[in-house]
Amino acid sequence: MGRTSNYCFDYPQTNASFTVTYVAGHITELDFPETHRKWNSCDPFTLFDAPVEVKHPQRVNELVRNIEIRARGSDMLMIWTDCDREGEYIGYEIAQVCQKVNRRIKIKRARFSAIIADQIHRAAQNPTNLDLAQADAVIARQMLDLRLGAAFTRMQCMALQNRFGNLLEGKLVSYGPCQFPTLGFVVSRYEQVKAFVPETFWYIYLALNRPGEQNGRGREDQTVFKWKRGHLFDFDVALMLYEMVLERPMATVKKVVKKNTKKWKPYPLTTVDLQKSGSRLLRMSAKQILDTADALYQRGILSYPRTETDQYDDQFDFGQYIQKQTSSPEWGAFATRLRQGEFSKPRKGKKNDKAHPPIHPTAYAGNLAGNEKKVYEYVTRRFLASCSKDAEGFQTTITVAVNGEEFSASGLLVLERNYLEVFPYDKWSSHELPPFEEGEEFMPTICELREGETTRPSLLTEADLVSLMDKNGIGTDATIAQHINTIVEREYVMERLEGNTKYLVPSTLGVGLVHGYNQIGLEKSLSKPQLRRETERSMVQVCDRIKTKDDMLQESIEQYKEVFILARREFNLIINKDQASLKVHKALKTVADEVEGMVEDEVEDQPAHPHLPTRMMIRGTDRHQLQAPDVE
């Protein structure tokens, strides 16, 4: 396809002739004028108020000329860009080009969620207007990010280069209003892991070996009862209760509760959930997942992959999309059963962006490979699972008492797997208990006072980080992945593989920057989410026409000006007082050597005494040296 390809055809449904062309993302960019563009041309603080130019970069000149030529002879411009904020602003950019050469041209907007025939026809026949409020939110965000990024990056880079120029080796130490809070989450968890000190606890372990109903060969099943108190950090109290149990060790069944239970099918799929689940289950980065989903959307295989909606409208046609999956050799039989009467309406979540439905397959694609196959299979299985019934089971809970101390055990019999048949990512299996009757008594096979330790929190995975960013309003569902990718590319954070899990570890430069800004004593530190969260909320208010673009910009810039003044005043003090606070001399080295063993390993609880009478072994524990930090 040439860079200026155009497709001309008649469209009888609207009695119109169309010429379809394209752009590749934004066709304008913001920059400072030449007087402020060079790093030493001005005081970085002046960038908060410096003039900003909107221009067409050279790479789009041919595309812009093509649009101008077509606009001169057209009556209407119909925008078909992605139906989100960015797409709305790209549409606005195109409209500006067209109106410059043809003031009378009408501007209309096609709205759709999937590149499939019925939605394309519906959008073409029912055009709407551009949402200029969404476009305003994007230009405000671009303007703010340009000013903040340039001002803070120049300030911190020049300060560091003046002091540590040779050690930095020309490295750009950039600032971004989203990337710094994102980095802050990684550093915060790393510090929690580094500072963790395990705390010893004790608990009573009770178990009974009894022939099971289904083992068939005389093998005994062991039923483990959990202590109602969980565990205690006070050894003397735990020992006192254990000795009380030993005085009258006969257990009495106090209650047998049998009830039906369910494992709920998954909610409809949002962008954030796709990134979280995908990075955890598919071993792909959030950016890889979103890029792959976008490529599948462009080919009409998936619906639009950037959506906050986790509920389907009542008019959604599930049947046509389920039917398309019946030809699959892997899940076609399951899809057929849904069409034949096993369909159950998906659960309704709490979010609806009123723009796009949850992510779902729009076509069957049996010839995919690699990452495309993994993402498509997950989305499709998730969709079919959401259209199935909850898994059903039968749960038995036994409560026993031993001289006043209560213990319980639970068993499960899975009766109907339902959605689990097509969704192997969820696990739910039977583990039955032997029969118990209320009032019966038995002598436990094992009754021990056991010792365990609290386990350290794990370093952040990408799925964890996506959750934190979403919860704290850092970025949007469509930009979260890019912000994570940025801090990795800038080497503020490194990826470390432990077993099958990839963890995020801050570099010494990343740790130093976060520590430095935290030491300044800002009420709202740049490494914390508060400032950016307020900005994201303001952008939503612009979209909802509660606040104007100019008001939002003025409020945000004034906030960051105050932060900048204090940060610059204290920045040199940090360098002068404690060169190690930024650890610039190790900027490109990770803290990997310190991370060995920091990944979360479950510490198996060890019996402090394998036999009932061995109480002296417990008393021999040097409990006075134990430390007890806060447990996450």
XYZ file of C-alpha atoms in Angstrom:
632
model
C 0.000 0.000 0.000
C 1.363 3.411 -0.934
C 1.559 6.163 1.621
C -1.301 8.038 -0.080
C -3.534 5.141 -1.088
C -7.163 6.114 -1.690
C -10.144 3.826 -2.251
C -13.118 5.232 -4.159
C -16.544 3.554 -4.355
C -20.260 4.279 -4.453
C -22.321 3.523 -1.360
C -25.981 3.162 -2.442
C -27.297 2.856 1.134
C -26.704 6.606 1.606
C -26.623 7.561 -2.082
C -23.054 8.805 -1.716
C -19.651 8.330 -3.284
C -16.850 7.671 -0.808
C -13.116 8.191 -1.021
C -11.399 6.378 1.850
C -7.860 7.290 2.883
C -5.883 6.961 6.089
C -3.439 8.447 8.568
C -1.018 6.677 10.897
C -1.749 8.112 14.321
C -1.490 11.813 15.158
C -0.677 14.204 12.326
C 0.312 17.100 14.588
C 2.801 17.445 17.398
C 3.525 20.045 20.047
C 6.901 21.680 20.544
C 8.431 24.846 21.900
C 9.598 27.542 19.475
C 13.278 27.705 18.579
C 13.881 30.255 21.353
C 13.069 27.621 23.994
C 13.975 24.388 22.226
C 17.656 24.102 23.139
C 18.438 22.995 26.669
C 20.543 26.025 27.543
C 18.308 28.503 25.748
C 16.199 29.350 28.800
C 15.536 28.738 32.470
C 13.590 25.424 32.676
C 10.994 27.154 34.860
C 9.954 29.388 31.951
C 8.755 26.291 30.059
C 5.626 26.238 32.220
C 4.402 29.387 30.417
C 6.415 29.412 27.189
C 4.510 29.512 23.884
C 3.835 26.134 22.288
C 3.606 25.474 18.556
C 1.268 22.969 16.916
C 2.796 21.716 13.687
C 2.773 18.844 11.228
C 5.959 16.762 11.494
C 7.748 16.112 8.233
C 6.845 12.418 8.256
C 3.138 13.221 7.660
C 3.528 15.909 4.985
C 2.515 13.578 2.154
C -0.512 12.332 4.096
C -1.599 15.894 4.896
C -1.271 16.961 1.249
C -3.401 14.007 0.186
C -6.129 14.954 2.698
C -6.088 18.565 1.480
C -6.498 17.494 -2.148
C -9.454 15.222 -1.340
C -11.099 17.765 0.949
C -11.261 20.445 -1.751
C -13.708 18.410 -3.820
C -15.736 16.815 -1.015
C -18.971 17.806 0.715
C -18.384 15.841 3.900
C -15.538 14.453 5.986
C -16.450 11.297 7.920
C -13.989 10.367 10.670
C -13.373 6.612 11.141
C -10.528 6.708 13.676
C -10.583 4.604 16.854
C -13.493 5.551 19.077
C -11.574 6.735 22.123
C -10.020 9.991 23.325
C -6.958 9.718 21.099
C -9.072 8.789 18.096
C -11.329 11.759 18.738
C -8.384 14.138 18.775
C -6.860 12.584 15.636
C -10.238 13.152 14.000
C -10.126 16.769 15.138
C -6.625 17.147 13.642
C -7.884 15.811 10.301
C -10.927 18.094 10.433
C -8.664 21.115 10.930
C -6.716 20.220 7.791
C -9.899 19.804 5.748
C -11.561 22.992 6.985
C -8.424 24.972 6.188
C -8.891 24.269 2.459
C -12.702 23.880 2.411
C -14.612 25.937 4.950
C -17.990 24.523 3.851
C -17.103 20.866 4.387
C -19.326 19.060 6.912
C -17.629 17.044 9.655
C -19.204 13.773 10.820
C -18.049 10.912 13.032
C -18.557 7.165 12.500
C -18.849 5.217 15.759
C -18.139 1.489 15.911
C -16.515 -1.107 18.179
C -15.401 -3.763 15.717
C -14.282 -3.827 12.109
C -17.030 -6.141 10.926
C -19.624 -5.603 8.214
C -22.753 -4.981 10.268
C -21.058 -2.398 12.505
C -19.407 -0.640 9.567
C -22.738 -0.338 7.722
C -24.518 0.872 10.861
C -21.831 3.493 11.518
C -21.849 4.714 7.903
C -25.615 5.139 7.922
C -25.825 6.770 11.364
C -22.948 9.245 11.673
C -22.661 11.507 14.715
C -20.602 14.583 15.584
C -17.045 14.732 16.848
C -16.842 14.915 20.630
C -14.735 18.047 20.961
C -14.612 17.735 24.751
C -12.651 14.486 24.412
C -10.353 16.156 21.910
C -9.832 19.020 24.370
C -8.840 16.539 27.092
C -6.156 15.067 24.840
C -4.667 18.406 23.803
C -4.636 19.479 27.463
C -2.838 16.296 28.457
C -0.311 16.674 25.627
C 0.327 20.300 26.562
C 0.756 19.466 30.243
C 3.032 16.493 29.612
C 5.224 18.549 27.266
C 5.674 21.356 29.784
C 6.204 19.103 32.796
C 8.452 16.633 31.024
C 10.678 19.321 29.541
C 10.913 21.466 32.687
C 11.662 18.676 35.162
C 13.874 16.672 32.788
C 16.051 19.681 31.988
C 16.255 20.708 35.642
C 17.322 17.317 36.978
C 19.552 16.425 34.019
C 21.493 19.697 34.142
C 21.909 19.427 37.913
C 23.167 15.853 37.659
C 25.364 16.492 34.622
C 27.055 19.430 36.340
C 28.000 17.211 39.276
C 28.343 13.736 37.781
C 28.765 14.322 34.045
C 31.488 11.728 33.481
C 29.669 9.079 35.465
C 26.347 9.561 33.653
C 28.064 8.965 30.278
C 25.550 11.165 28.474
C 22.538 9.285 29.816
C 19.226 11.171 29.698
C 17.626 11.132 33.145
C 14.122 11.985 32.031
C 11.014 12.843 34.004
C 7.436 11.979 33.089
C 4.330 12.756 35.170
C 3.118 9.175 34.759
C 6.418 7.320 34.654
C 7.635 8.654 38.027
C 4.615 7.466 40.063
C 4.880 4.170 38.174
C 8.538 3.922 39.184
C 7.521 4.895 42.721
C 5.309 1.813 43.033
C 8.195 -0.474 42.023
C 10.654 1.163 44.428
C 8.143 1.161 47.293
C 7.574 -2.583 46.996
C 11.318 -3.212 46.658
C 11.907 -1.288 49.894
C 9.192 -3.286 51.664
C 10.817 -6.526 50.563
C 14.287 -5.325 51.521
C 13.157 -4.175 54.976
C 11.126 -7.282 55.747
C 12.046 -9.232 58.870
C 10.206 -12.537 59.360
C 8.137 -12.959 62.496
C 7.683 -16.322 64.186
C 4.228 -17.573 65.052
C 2.730 -20.752 66.517
C -0.433 -22.715 65.863
C -2.058 -26.020 66.803
C -2.014 -28.576 64.004
C -4.800 -31.186 64.206
C -5.265 -34.055 61.753
C -7.168 -37.336 61.519
C -6.320 -40.335 59.357
C -9.437 -42.284 58.423
C -10.344 -44.587 55.522
C -11.901 -42.605 52.674
C -15.056 -43.630 50.870
C -13.478 -43.737 47.436
C -9.889 -44.851 47.883
C -10.879 -48.476 47.273
C -7.668 -50.081 48.541
C -7.679 -49.456 52.252
C -5.610 -46.282 51.953
C -6.306 -43.774 54.667
C -7.199 -40.170 53.849
C -5.860 -37.445 56.102
C -8.191 -34.650 57.113
C -6.399 -31.536 58.364
C -8.364 -29.232 60.659
C -7.525 -25.528 60.785
C -7.354 -23.854 64.165
C -10.060 -21.220 64.562
C -7.521 -18.823 66.067
C -5.319 -19.156 62.974
C -1.954 -18.570 64.600
C -0.572 -16.635 67.561
C 2.580 -14.546 67.850
C 2.739 -15.037 71.625
C 4.476 -18.340 72.321
C 3.408 -18.573 75.961
C -0.273 -18.182 75.111
C -0.029 -20.697 72.264
C 1.716 -23.190 74.549
C -0.889 -22.739 77.286
C -3.734 -23.452 74.845
C -1.888 -26.429 73.397
C -1.336 -27.950 76.832
C -5.012 -27.446 77.574
C -5.874 -29.396 74.419
C -3.527 -32.212 75.450
C -5.257 -32.552 78.813
C -8.466 -33.691 77.048
C -7.443 -34.522 73.465
C -10.687 -36.237 72.396
C -12.312 -34.273 69.550
C -16.080 -33.846 69.300
C -17.848 -33.012 66.039
C -19.919 -29.931 66.873
C -21.331 -29.103 63.474
C -21.599 -30.572 59.964
C -22.727 -28.036 57.361
C -23.506 -29.207 53.841
C -24.472 -26.710 51.163
C -24.403 -26.038 47.466
C -21.697 -23.640 46.342
C -20.557 -21.965 43.143
C -17.406 -20.746 41.488
C -18.405 -17.616 39.643
C -17.643 -17.315 35.957
C -15.411 -14.381 34.961
C -16.721 -10.898 34.283
C -16.677 -9.573 30.709
C -13.185 -8.507 29.693
C -11.797 -4.963 30.035
C -8.461 -3.620 28.812
C -6.960 -3.496 32.303
C -8.106 -7.040 33.066
C -6.687 -8.280 29.758
C -3.311 -6.768 30.630
C -3.333 -8.127 34.195
C -4.528 -11.616 33.315
C -2.461 -11.793 30.167
C 0.830 -10.844 31.794
C 0.197 -13.402 34.534
C -1.074 -16.265 32.376
C 0.402 -15.727 28.909
C 3.931 -14.619 29.897
C 3.717 -11.499 27.792
C 4.266 -7.885 28.781
C 1.252 -5.616 29.082
C 2.440 -3.676 26.031
C 2.873 -6.856 23.980
C -0.633 -7.945 24.923
C -2.217 -4.619 23.986
C -0.240 -4.327 20.742
C -1.249 -7.871 19.788
C -4.904 -7.268 20.617
C -4.813 -4.071 18.565
C -3.366 -5.917 15.567
C -6.160 -8.509 15.814
C -8.719 -5.711 16.028
C -7.322 -4.070 12.889
C -7.912 -7.356 11.035
C -11.493 -7.689 12.262
C -10.758 -10.612 14.606
C -11.319 -8.896 17.969
C -13.483 -5.999 19.080
C -11.869 -2.707 20.050
C -9.337 -3.623 22.766
C -9.378 -0.336 24.715
C -12.446 -0.314 26.912
C -13.307 0.127 30.578
C -16.689 -1.589 30.165
C -17.302 -4.875 31.989
C -21.006 -5.261 31.158
C -22.880 -5.927 27.925
C -25.838 -3.860 26.793
C -29.176 -5.644 26.766
C -29.273 -5.416 22.963
C -25.911 -7.140 22.448
C -26.201 -10.012 19.953
C -24.323 -12.850 21.672
C -25.643 -15.476 19.283
C -23.820 -14.277 16.183
C -20.438 -14.203 17.931
C -20.894 -17.568 19.650
C -21.981 -19.116 16.345
C -18.719 -18.048 14.713
C -16.795 -20.140 17.250
C -18.667 -23.401 16.586
C -16.196 -24.353 13.847
C -13.245 -24.461 16.258
C -11.820 -27.952 16.882
C -10.861 -26.854 20.412
C -13.955 -25.071 21.744
C -16.447 -25.482 18.908
C -18.397 -28.215 20.706
C -18.709 -25.993 23.775
C -19.910 -23.064 21.646
C -22.454 -25.353 19.983
C -23.866 -26.340 23.380
C -24.224 -22.664 24.267
C -26.220 -22.157 21.076
C -28.377 -25.180 21.882
C -29.603 -23.902 25.230
C -26.722 -23.774 27.700
C -26.179 -20.025 27.213
C -26.332 -17.943 30.380
C -26.231 -14.150 30.246
C -22.841 -12.746 31.341
C -22.424 -11.133 34.737
C -22.695 -7.364 34.908
C -19.741 -5.467 36.272
C -19.798 -1.920 37.601
C -18.140 -0.046 34.726
C -19.566 1.193 31.446
C -17.671 3.796 29.431
C -20.662 4.134 27.068
C -18.282 3.856 24.124
C -17.342 0.216 23.618
C -18.525 -3.196 24.800
C -16.192 -5.600 26.632
C -13.457 -7.172 24.524
C -14.741 -10.179 22.578
C -13.929 -12.143 19.419
C -15.650 -10.931 16.257
C -14.512 -13.760 13.968
C -13.134 -17.279 14.185
C -9.399 -17.381 13.463
C -7.924 -20.863 13.421
C -4.652 -20.058 11.655
C -2.949 -17.824 14.221
C 0.421 -18.531 15.828
C 2.657 -17.200 18.584
C 1.454 -14.275 20.661
C -1.538 -13.683 18.412
C -2.791 -17.187 19.071
C -2.293 -16.840 22.836
C -4.129 -13.527 23.088
C -6.937 -14.597 20.752
C -7.433 -17.882 22.585
C -7.581 -16.161 25.970
C -10.105 -13.556 24.779
C -12.260 -16.181 23.070
C -12.257 -18.632 25.958
C -12.998 -15.758 28.353
C -15.942 -14.672 26.185
C -17.394 -18.181 25.940
C -16.865 -18.713 29.673
C -18.715 -15.482 30.454
C -21.640 -16.777 28.346
C -21.741 -20.098 30.206
C -23.034 -21.022 33.651
C -21.183 -20.765 36.944
C -19.455 -23.943 38.091
C -21.474 -25.757 40.741
C -20.319 -27.832 43.676
C -21.287 -29.278 47.032
C -19.337 -28.104 50.068
C -19.055 -29.826 53.431
C -17.653 -27.985 56.459
C -16.862 -29.854 59.684
C -16.365 -28.021 62.984
C -14.815 -29.920 65.892
C -13.933 -28.922 69.451
C -11.067 -30.200 71.576
C -11.425 -29.101 75.195
C -12.919 -25.770 74.127
C -10.630 -25.046 71.176
C -12.383 -25.142 67.795
C -11.023 -26.446 64.503
C -12.612 -26.821 61.077
C -12.099 -28.626 57.775
C -13.812 -28.168 54.417
C -14.335 -30.509 51.509
C -15.636 -29.921 48.001
C -17.325 -32.080 45.410
C -17.513 -30.425 41.971
C -20.886 -31.300 40.452
C -20.994 -29.250 37.235
C -17.850 -27.734 35.726
C -19.801 -25.604 33.230
C -17.633 -22.578 32.316
C -14.506 -24.358 33.589
C -14.745 -26.746 30.634
C -13.700 -23.957 28.273
C -11.675 -21.789 30.674
C -8.655 -23.751 31.944
C -7.100 -20.623 33.469
C -9.332 -21.037 36.557
C -8.802 -24.017 38.855
C -11.478 -25.719 40.984
C -11.151 -29.371 41.921
C -12.810 -31.839 44.258
C -11.288 -32.725 47.616
C -13.800 -34.727 49.573
C -13.903 -35.361 53.315
C -14.572 -38.738 54.888
C -18.022 -38.972 56.532
C -18.538 -37.261 59.908
C -21.650 -37.103 62.094
C -22.560 -34.401 64.575
C -21.836 -35.552 68.110
C -19.316 -38.242 67.190
C -15.974 -38.299 68.950
C -12.551 -39.290 67.690
C -8.965 -39.252 68.857
C -6.829 -37.103 66.514
C -4.021 -38.924 64.745
C -1.804 -35.826 64.999
C -2.002 -32.979 67.496
C 1.064 -30.740 67.486
C 2.104 -27.217 68.303
C 3.829 -26.067 65.148
C 6.017 -23.108 64.404
C 5.978 -20.977 61.279
C 7.231 -17.647 59.980
C 5.569 -14.794 58.176
C 6.637 -14.643 54.541
C 7.979 -11.574 52.852
C 5.904 -9.781 50.231
C 6.925 -10.497 46.666
C 8.493 -8.001 44.334
C 5.976 -6.516 41.919
C 4.983 -8.422 38.820
C 3.695 -6.507 35.837
C 0.165 -7.672 36.678
C 0.589 -6.224 40.189
C 1.819 -2.932 38.755
C -1.073 -2.690 36.298
C -3.478 -3.165 39.225
C -1.780 -0.462 41.306
C -1.768 2.009 38.425
C -5.417 1.361 37.651
C -6.407 1.656 41.312
C -4.501 4.924 41.755
C -5.517 6.537 38.477
C -2.062 6.589 36.869
C -2.596 6.604 33.124
C -5.649 5.177 31.397
C -6.557 1.647 30.411
C -4.969 2.393 27.032
C -1.731 4.021 28.291
C -0.784 1.968 31.367
C 1.213 -0.530 29.318
C 3.219 2.233 27.628
C 4.161 3.858 30.935
C 5.485 0.530 32.250
C 7.420 0.001 29.039
C 8.919 3.495 29.363
C 10.444 2.956 32.813
C 11.942 -0.322 31.571
C 13.370 1.297 28.427
C 14.835 4.165 30.498
C 16.502 1.540 32.716
C 14.849 2.846 35.858
C 13.448 -0.668 36.251
C 14.757 -4.067 35.170
C 12.858 -7.287 34.564
C 14.048 -10.310 36.508
C 12.834 -13.842 35.774
C 12.495 -16.178 38.761
C 11.129 -19.559 37.740
C 8.121 -18.845 35.557
C 7.441 -15.417 37.055
C 8.884 -12.116 35.866
C 9.447 -9.532 38.599
C 10.167 -5.813 38.321
C 13.319 -4.635 40.100
C 14.390 -0.976 40.318
C 17.863 0.009 39.161
C 20.042 1.981 41.549
C 19.263 5.083 39.498
C 15.549 4.409 39.855
C 15.899 3.944 43.611
C 18.060 7.058 43.892
C 15.612 9.284 42.024
C 12.654 8.169 44.119
C 14.604 8.525 47.365
C 15.813 11.956 46.286
C 12.375 13.349 45.540
C 10.947 11.779 48.690
C 13.661 13.429 50.805
C 12.755 16.870 49.500
C 9.707 16.764 51.744
C 7.080 17.607 49.144
C 3.522 17.360 50.395
C 2.736 15.556 47.137
C 5.926 13.815 46.044
C 6.524 13.371 42.322
C 7.035 9.650 42.947
C 3.608 9.333 44.572
C 0.322 9.015 42.664
C -1.616 11.980 44.112
C -0.648 14.673 41.594
C -1.167 12.566 38.490
C -4.377 11.088 39.869
C -5.771 14.620 40.205
C -4.729 15.364 36.624
C -6.451 12.231 35.302
C -9.624 13.163 37.182
C -9.485 16.652 35.716
C -9.235 15.189 32.211
C -12.380 13.152 32.860
C -14.080 16.375 33.967
C -13.039 17.995 30.688
C -14.533 15.046 28.787
C -17.750 15.430 30.793
C -17.787 19.207 30.142
C -17.589 19.957 33.863
C -14.296 21.780 33.413
C -12.773 23.563 30.421
C -9.450 22.646 28.868
C -7.944 25.990 29.869
C -9.137 25.716 33.478
C -7.722 22.219 33.762
C -4.350 23.328 32.367
C -4.094 26.369 34.605
C -4.911 24.402 37.772
C -2.454 21.609 36.989
C 0.383 23.892 35.903
C 0.078 26.013 39.053
C 0.306 22.847 41.169
C 3.430 21.650 39.396
C 5.041 25.096 39.476
C 5.014 25.000 43.273
C 6.508 21.512 43.230
C 9.180 22.566 40.721
C 10.289 25.577 42.781
C 10.757 23.476 45.907
C 12.332 20.568 44.023
C 14.917 22.794 42.328
C 15.758 24.597 45.555
C 16.346 21.341 47.407
C 17.779 19.285 44.555
C 21.312 20.618 44.895
C 21.121 20.216 48.666
C 20.368 16.528 48.198
C 23.360 16.093 45.907
C 25.687 18.095 48.142
C 24.599 16.512 51.426
C 24.395 12.901 50.327
C 25.895 11.885 47.020
C 24.754 8.320 47.635
C 21.102 9.341 47.699
C 21.046 9.218 43.904
C 23.755 6.545 43.503
C 24.546 7.973 40.097
C 27.873 6.200 39.990
C 25.914 2.943 39.551
C 23.207 4.358 37.301
C 23.158 1.498 34.837
C 23.546 -1.313 37.359
C 20.578 -3.021 38.926
C 20.069 -3.928 42.519
C 19.876 -7.524 41.373
C 22.570 -8.695 43.752
C 20.438 -7.492 46.639
C 17.351 -9.139 45.201
C 18.526 -12.730 45.493
C 15.950 -14.528 47.550
C 13.548 -11.589 47.592
C 10.968 -13.370 45.492
C 8.178 -14.712 47.607
C 8.862 -18.281 48.675
C 6.291 -19.968 50.823
C 7.974 -21.005 54.063
C 6.703 -24.425 54.957
C 5.542 -24.639 58.516
C 7.709 -27.101 60.409
C 6.487 -29.070 63.411
C 8.423 -27.935 66.445
C 7.781 -31.307 68.003
C 6.848 -34.337 65.923
C 5.478 -36.205 68.937
C 2.917 -35.087 71.478
C 4.988 -35.198 74.681
C 8.058 -33.273 73.429
C 7.294 -29.998 75.162
C 10.899 -29.256 76.163
C 11.766 -28.780 72.489
C 9.257 -25.951 72.318
C 10.473 -24.361 75.523
C 13.997 -24.352 74.113
C 13.089 -21.775 71.431
C 14.980 -18.503 71.879
C 11.932 -16.325 71.354
C 13.491 -13.198 72.902
C 15.522 -12.530 69.746
C 12.527 -12.523 67.436
C 11.605 -9.289 65.656
C 8.033 -8.488 64.777
C 7.598 -5.903 62.021
C 4.275 -5.000 60.483
C 3.085 -7.819 58.268
C 1.802 -6.778 54.865
